[in-house]
mmCIF file with all atom_site columns, C-alpha atoms in Angstrom:
data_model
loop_
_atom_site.group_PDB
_atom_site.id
_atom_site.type_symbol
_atom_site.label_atom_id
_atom_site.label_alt_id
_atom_site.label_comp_id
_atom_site.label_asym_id
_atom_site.label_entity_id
_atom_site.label_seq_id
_atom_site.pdbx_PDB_ins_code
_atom_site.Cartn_x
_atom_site.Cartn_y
_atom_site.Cartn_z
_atom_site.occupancy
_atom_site.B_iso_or_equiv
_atom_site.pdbx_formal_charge
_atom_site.auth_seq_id
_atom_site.auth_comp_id
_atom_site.auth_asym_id
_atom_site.auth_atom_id
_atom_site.pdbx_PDB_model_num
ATOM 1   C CA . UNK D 1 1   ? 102.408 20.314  -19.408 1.00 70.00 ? 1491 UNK D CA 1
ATOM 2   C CA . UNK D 1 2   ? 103.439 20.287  -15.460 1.00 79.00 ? 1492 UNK D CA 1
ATOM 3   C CA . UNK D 1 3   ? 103.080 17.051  -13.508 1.00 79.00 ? 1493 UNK D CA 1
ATOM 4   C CA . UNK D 1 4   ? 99.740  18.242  -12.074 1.00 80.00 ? 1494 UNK D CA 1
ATOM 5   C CA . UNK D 1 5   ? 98.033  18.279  -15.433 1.00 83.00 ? 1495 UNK D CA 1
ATOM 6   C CA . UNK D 1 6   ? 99.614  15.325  -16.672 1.00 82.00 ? 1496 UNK D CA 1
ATOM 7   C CA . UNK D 1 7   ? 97.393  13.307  -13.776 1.00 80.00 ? 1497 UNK D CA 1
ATOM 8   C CA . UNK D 1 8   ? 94.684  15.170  -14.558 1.00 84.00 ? 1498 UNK D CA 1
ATOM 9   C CA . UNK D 1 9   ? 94.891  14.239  -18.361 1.00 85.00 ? 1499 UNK D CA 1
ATOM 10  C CA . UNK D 1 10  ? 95.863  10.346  -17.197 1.00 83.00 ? 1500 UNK D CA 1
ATOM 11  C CA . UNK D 1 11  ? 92.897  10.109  -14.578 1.00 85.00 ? 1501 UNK D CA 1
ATOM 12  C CA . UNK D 1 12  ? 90.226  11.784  -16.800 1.00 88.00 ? 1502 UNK D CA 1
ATOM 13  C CA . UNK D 1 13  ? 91.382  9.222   -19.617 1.00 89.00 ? 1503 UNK D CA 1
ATOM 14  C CA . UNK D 1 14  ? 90.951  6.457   -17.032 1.00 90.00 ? 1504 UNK D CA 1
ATOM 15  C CA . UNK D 1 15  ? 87.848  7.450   -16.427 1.00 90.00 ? 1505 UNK D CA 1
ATOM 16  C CA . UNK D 1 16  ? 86.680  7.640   -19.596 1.00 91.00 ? 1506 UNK D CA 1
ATOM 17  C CA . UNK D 1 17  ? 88.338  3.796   -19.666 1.00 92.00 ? 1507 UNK D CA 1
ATOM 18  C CA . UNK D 1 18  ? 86.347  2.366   -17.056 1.00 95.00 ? 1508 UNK D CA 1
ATOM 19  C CA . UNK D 1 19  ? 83.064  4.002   -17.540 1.00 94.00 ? 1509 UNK D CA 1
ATOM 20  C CA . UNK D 1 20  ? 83.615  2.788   -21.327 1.00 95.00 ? 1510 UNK D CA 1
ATOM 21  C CA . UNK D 1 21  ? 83.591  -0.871  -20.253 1.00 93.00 ? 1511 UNK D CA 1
ATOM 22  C CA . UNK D 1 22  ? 80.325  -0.248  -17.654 1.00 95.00 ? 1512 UNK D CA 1
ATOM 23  C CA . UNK D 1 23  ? 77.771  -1.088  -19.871 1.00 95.00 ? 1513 UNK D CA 1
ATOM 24  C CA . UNK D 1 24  ? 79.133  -4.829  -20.506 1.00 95.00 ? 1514 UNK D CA 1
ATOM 25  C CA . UNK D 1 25  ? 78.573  -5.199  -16.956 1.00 96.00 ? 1515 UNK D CA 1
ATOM 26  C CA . UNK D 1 26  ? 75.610  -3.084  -15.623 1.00 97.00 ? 1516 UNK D CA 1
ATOM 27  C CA . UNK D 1 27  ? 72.525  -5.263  -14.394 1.00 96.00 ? 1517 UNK D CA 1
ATOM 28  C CA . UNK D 1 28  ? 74.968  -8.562  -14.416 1.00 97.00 ? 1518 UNK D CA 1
ATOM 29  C CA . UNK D 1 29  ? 72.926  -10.021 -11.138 1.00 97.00 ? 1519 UNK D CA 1
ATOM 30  C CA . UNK D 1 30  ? 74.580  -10.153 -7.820  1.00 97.00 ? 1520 UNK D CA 1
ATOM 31  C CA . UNK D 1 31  ? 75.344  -13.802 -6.420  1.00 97.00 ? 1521 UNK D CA 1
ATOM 32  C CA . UNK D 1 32  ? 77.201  -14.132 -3.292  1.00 95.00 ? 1522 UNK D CA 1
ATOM 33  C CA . UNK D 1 33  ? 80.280  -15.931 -3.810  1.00 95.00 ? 1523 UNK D CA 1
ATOM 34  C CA . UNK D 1 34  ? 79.652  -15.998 -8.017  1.00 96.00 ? 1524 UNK D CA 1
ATOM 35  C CA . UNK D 1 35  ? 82.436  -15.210 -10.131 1.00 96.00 ? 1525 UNK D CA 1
ATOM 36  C CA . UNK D 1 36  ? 80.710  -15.363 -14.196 1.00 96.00 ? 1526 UNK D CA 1
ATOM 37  C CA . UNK D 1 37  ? 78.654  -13.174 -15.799 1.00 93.00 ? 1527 UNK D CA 1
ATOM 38  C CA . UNK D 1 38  ? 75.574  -15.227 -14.389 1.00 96.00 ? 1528 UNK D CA 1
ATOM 39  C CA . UNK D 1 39  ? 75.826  -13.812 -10.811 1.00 97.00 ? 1529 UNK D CA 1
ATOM 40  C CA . UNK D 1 40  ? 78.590  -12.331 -9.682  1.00 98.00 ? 1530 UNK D CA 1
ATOM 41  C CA . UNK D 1 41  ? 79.394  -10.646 -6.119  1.00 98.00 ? 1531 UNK D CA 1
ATOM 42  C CA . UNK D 1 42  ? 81.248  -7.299  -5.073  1.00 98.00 ? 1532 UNK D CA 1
ATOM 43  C CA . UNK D 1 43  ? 84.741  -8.884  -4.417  1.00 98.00 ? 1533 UNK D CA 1
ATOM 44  C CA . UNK D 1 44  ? 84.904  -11.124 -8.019  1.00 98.00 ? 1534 UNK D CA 1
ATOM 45  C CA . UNK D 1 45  ? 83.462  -8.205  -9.613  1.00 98.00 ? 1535 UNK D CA 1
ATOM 46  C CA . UNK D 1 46  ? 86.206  -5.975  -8.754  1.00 98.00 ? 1536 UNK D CA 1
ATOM 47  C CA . UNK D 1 47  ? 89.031  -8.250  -9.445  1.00 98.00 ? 1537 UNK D CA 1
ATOM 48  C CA . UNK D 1 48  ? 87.544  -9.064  -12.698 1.00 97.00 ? 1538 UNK D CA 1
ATOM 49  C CA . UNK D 1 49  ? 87.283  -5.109  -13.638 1.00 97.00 ? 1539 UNK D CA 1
ATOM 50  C CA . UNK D 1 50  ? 90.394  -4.210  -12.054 1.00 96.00 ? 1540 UNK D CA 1
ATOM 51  C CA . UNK D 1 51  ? 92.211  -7.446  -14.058 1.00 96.00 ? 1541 UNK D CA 1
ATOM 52  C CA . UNK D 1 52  ? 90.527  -6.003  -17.333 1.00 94.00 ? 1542 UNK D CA 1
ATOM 53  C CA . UNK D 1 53  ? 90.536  -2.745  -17.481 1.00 93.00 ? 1543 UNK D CA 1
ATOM 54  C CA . UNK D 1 54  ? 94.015  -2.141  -15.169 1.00 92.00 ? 1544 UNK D CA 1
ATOM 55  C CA . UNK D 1 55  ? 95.793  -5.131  -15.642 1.00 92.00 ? 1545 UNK D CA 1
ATOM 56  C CA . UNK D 1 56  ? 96.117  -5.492  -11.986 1.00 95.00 ? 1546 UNK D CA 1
ATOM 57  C CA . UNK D 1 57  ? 96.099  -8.521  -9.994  1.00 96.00 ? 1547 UNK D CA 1
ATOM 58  C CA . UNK D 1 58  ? 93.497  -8.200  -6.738  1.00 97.00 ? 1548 UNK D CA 1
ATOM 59  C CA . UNK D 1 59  ? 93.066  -10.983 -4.267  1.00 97.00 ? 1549 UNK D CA 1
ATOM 60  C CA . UNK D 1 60  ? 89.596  -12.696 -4.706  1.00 96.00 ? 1550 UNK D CA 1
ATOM 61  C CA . UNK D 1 61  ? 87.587  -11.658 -1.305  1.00 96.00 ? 1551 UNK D CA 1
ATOM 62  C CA . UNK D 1 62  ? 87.496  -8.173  -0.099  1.00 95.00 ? 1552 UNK D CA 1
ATOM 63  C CA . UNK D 1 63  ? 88.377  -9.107  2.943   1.00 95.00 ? 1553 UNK D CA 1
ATOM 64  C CA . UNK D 1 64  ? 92.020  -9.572  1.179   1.00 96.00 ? 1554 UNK D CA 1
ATOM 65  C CA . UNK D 1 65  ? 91.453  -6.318  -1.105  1.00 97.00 ? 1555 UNK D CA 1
ATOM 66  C CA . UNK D 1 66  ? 91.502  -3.922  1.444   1.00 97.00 ? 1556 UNK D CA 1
ATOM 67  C CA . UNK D 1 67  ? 94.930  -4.579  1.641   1.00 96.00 ? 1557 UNK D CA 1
ATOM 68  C CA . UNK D 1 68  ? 96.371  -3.957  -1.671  1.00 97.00 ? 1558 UNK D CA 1
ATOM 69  C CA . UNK D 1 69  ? 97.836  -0.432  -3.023  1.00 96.00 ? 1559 UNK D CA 1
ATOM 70  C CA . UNK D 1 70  ? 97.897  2.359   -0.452  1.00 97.00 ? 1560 UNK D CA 1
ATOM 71  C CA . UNK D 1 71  ? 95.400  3.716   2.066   1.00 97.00 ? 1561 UNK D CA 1
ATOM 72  C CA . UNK D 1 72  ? 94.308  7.569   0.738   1.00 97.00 ? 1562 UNK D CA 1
ATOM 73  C CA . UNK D 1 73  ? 91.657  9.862   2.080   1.00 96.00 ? 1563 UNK D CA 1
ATOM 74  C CA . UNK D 1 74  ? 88.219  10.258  0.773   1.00 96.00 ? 1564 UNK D CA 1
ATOM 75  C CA . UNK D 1 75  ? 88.825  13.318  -0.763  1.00 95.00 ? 1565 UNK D CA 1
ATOM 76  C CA . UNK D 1 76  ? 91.874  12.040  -2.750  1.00 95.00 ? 1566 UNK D CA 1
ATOM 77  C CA . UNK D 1 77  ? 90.023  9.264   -4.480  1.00 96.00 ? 1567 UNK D CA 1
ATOM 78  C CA . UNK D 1 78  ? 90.610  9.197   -8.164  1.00 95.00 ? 1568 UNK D CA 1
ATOM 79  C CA . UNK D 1 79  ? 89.495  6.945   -10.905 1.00 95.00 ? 1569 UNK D CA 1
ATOM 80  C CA . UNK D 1 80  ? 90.395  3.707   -10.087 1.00 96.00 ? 1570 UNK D CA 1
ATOM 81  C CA . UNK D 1 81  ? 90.682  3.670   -6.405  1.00 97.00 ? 1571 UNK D CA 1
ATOM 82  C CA . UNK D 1 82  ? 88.811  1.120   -4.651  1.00 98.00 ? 1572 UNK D CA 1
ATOM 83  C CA . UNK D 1 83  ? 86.121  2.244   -1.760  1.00 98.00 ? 1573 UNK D CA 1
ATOM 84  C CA . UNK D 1 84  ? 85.300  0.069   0.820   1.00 98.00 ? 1574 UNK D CA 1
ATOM 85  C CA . UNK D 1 85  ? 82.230  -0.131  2.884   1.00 97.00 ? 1575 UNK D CA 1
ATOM 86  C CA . UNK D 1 86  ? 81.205  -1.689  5.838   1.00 96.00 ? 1576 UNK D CA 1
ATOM 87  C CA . UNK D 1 87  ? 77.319  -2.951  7.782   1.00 93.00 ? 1577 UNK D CA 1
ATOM 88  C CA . UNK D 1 88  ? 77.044  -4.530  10.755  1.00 90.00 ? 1578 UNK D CA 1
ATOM 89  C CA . UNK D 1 89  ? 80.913  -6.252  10.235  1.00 84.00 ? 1579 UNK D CA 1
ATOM 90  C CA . UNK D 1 90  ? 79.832  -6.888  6.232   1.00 89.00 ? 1580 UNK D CA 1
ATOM 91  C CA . UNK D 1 91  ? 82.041  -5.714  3.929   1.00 95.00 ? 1581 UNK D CA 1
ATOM 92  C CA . UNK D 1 92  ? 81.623  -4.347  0.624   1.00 96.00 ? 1582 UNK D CA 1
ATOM 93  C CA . UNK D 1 93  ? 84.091  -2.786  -2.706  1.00 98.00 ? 1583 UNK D CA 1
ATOM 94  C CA . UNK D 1 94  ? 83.343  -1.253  -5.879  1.00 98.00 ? 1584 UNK D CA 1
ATOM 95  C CA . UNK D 1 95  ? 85.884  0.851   -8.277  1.00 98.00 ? 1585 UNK D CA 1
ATOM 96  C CA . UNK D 1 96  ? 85.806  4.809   -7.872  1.00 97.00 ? 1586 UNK D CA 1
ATOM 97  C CA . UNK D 1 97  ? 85.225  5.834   -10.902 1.00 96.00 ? 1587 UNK D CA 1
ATOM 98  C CA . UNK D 1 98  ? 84.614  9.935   -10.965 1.00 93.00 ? 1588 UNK D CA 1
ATOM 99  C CA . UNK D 1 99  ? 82.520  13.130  -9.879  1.00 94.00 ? 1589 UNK D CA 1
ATOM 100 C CA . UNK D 1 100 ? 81.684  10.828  -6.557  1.00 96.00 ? 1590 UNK D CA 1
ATOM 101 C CA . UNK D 1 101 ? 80.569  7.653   -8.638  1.00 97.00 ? 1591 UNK D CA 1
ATOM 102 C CA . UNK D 1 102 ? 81.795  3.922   -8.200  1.00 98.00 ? 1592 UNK D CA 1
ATOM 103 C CA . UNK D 1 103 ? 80.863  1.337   -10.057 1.00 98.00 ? 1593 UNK D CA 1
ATOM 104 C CA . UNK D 1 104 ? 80.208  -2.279  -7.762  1.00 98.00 ? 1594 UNK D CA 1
ATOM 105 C CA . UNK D 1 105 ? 78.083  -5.757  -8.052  1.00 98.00 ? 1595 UNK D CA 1
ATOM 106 C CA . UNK D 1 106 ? 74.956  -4.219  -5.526  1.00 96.00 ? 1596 UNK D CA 1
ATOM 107 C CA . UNK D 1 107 ? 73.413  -7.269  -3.731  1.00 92.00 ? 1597 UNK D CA 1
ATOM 108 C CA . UNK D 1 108 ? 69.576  -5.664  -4.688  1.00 94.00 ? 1598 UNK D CA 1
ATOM 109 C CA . UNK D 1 109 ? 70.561  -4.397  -7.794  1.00 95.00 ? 1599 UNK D CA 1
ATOM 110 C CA . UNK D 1 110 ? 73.210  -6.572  -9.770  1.00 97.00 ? 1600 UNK D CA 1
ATOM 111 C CA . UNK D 1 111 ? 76.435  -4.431  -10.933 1.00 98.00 ? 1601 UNK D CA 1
ATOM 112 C CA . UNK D 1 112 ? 75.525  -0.424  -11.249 1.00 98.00 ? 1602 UNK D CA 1
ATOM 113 C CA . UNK D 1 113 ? 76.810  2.759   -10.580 1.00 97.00 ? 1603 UNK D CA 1
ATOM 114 C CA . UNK D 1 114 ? 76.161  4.497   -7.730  1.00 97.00 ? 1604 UNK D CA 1
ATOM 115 C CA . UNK D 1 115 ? 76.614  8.258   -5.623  1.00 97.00 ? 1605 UNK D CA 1
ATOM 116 C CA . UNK D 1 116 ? 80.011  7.270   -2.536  1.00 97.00 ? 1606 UNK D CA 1
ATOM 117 C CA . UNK D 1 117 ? 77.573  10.802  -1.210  1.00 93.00 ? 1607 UNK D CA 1
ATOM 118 C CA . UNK D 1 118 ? 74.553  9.022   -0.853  1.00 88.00 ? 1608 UNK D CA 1
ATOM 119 C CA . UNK D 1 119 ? 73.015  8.134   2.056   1.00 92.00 ? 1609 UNK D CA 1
ATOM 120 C CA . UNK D 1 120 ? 73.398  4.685   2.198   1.00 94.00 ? 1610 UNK D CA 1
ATOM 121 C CA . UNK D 1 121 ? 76.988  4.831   0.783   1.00 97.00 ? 1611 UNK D CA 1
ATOM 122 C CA . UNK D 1 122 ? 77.878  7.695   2.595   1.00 96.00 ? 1612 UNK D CA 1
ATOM 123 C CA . UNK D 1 123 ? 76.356  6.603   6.119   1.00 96.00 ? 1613 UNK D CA 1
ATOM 124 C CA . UNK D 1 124 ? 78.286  3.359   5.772   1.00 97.00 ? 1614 UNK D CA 1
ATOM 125 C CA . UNK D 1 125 ? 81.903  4.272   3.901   1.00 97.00 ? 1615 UNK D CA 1
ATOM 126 C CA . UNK D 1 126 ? 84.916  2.543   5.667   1.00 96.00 ? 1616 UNK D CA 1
ATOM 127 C CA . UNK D 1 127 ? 88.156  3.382   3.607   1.00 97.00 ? 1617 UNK D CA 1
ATOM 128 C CA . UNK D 1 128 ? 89.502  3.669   -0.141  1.00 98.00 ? 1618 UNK D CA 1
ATOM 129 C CA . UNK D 1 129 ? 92.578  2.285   -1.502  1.00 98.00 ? 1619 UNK D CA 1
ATOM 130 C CA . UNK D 1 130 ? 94.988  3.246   -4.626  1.00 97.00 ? 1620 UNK D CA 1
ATOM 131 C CA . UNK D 1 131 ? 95.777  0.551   -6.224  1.00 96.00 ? 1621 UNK D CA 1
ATOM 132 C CA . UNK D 1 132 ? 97.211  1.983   -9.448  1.00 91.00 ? 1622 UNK D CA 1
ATOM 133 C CA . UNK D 1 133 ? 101.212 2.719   -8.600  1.00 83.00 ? 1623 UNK D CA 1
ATOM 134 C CA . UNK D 1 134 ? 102.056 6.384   -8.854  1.00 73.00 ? 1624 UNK D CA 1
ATOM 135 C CA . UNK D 1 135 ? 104.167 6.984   -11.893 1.00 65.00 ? 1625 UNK D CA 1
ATOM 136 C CA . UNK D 1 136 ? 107.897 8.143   -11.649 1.00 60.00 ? 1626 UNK D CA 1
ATOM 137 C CA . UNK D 1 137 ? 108.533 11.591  -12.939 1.00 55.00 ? 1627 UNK D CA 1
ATOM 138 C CA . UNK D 1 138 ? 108.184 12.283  -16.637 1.00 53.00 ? 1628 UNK D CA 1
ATOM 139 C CA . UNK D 1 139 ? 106.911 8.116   -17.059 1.00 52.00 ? 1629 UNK D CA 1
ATOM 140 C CA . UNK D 1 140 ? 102.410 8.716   -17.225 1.00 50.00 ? 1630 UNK D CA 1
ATOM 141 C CA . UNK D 1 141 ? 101.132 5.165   -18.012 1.00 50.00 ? 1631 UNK D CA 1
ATOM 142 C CA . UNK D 1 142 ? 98.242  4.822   -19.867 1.00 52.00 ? 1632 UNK D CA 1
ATOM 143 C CA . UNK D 1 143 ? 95.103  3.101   -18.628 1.00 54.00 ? 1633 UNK D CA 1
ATOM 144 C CA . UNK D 1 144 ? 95.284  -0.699  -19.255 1.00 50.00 ? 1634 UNK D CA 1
ATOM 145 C CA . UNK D 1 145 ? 99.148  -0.475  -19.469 1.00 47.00 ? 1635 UNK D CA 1
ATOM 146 C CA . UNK D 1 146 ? 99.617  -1.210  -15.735 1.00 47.00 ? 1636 UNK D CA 1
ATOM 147 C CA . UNK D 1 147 ? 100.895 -4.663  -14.939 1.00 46.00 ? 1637 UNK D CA 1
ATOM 148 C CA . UNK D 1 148 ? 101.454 -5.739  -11.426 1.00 46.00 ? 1638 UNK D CA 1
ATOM 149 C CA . UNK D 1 149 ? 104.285 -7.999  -10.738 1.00 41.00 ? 1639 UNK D CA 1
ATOM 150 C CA . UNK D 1 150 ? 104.125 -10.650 -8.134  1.00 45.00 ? 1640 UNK D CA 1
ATOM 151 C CA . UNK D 1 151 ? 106.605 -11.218 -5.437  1.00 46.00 ? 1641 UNK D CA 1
ATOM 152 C CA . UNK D 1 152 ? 108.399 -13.744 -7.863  1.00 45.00 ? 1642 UNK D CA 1
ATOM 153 C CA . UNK D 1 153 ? 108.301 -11.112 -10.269 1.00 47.00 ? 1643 UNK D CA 1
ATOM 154 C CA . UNK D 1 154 ? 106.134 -12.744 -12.789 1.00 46.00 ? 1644 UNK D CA 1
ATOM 155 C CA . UNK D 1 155 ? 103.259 -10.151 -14.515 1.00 43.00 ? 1645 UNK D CA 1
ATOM 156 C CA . UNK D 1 156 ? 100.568 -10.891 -12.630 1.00 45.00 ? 1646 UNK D CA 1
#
């Protein structure tokens, strides 16, 4: 198998990983600044997905996530890249999931799964991130067997 289908095979299986834990989450209402399953807002959301399903430590506000992992191009974005948009100076994150999907806690509709191509997502996209380290040669993680370290170097 060359490198090139290996990342195919590991993305397509994170997909399948993240969509897999969607249900437990879709309709969970939207509640700025919540962080349980009683309201929850984009930012928690994420860092509670991302902690679950990646085993990677995000930053609690978005305004701190669109910092972490590397800055790639729209039409890189693979499962489990984080999208950013931004309204009128508001920002907003949700986790790419596949086929132009992402999955994000929508203040009018609680945590779903919407189009990054539709209008309203598409009109107001700002930047993704990769958050998921690429692998060295040969060494494909699995999803939910990537642990971030902190600077102390304590799994985070």
């Amino acid at each position: 198998m060359s490198r090139l289908e290996a990342l195919a095979a590991r993305t397509a299986r994170l997909d399948a990983s993240l969509r897999e834990d969607a249900p437990r989450w879709i309709g969970i209402p939207y509640r700025w600044g919540g962080t349980t399953r009683r309201g929850i807002d984009c930012s928690a959301f994420v860092r509670q997905y991302v902690r679950d399903n990646l085993g990677i430590a995000l930053p609690r506000t978005t305004a701190d996530q669109r910092y972490e992992g590397i800055a790639i191009g729209r039409d890189e974005l693979r499962a489990g890249d984080l999208v950013f948009f931004r309204r009128r100076g508001v920002r907003h994150v949700g986790v790419y999931l596949s086929d132009g999907e992402f999955i994000h806690a929508s203040s009018s509709r609680g945590v779903t799964i919407s189009t990054v191509e539709s209008g309203y997502w598409d009109r107001h996209y700002w930047m993704s991130r990769r958050i998921i380290p690429a692998p060295p040669a040969g060494d494909l993680p699995t999803p939910r067997s990537i642990v971030r370290r902190d600077s102390t170097g304590a799994r985070g």
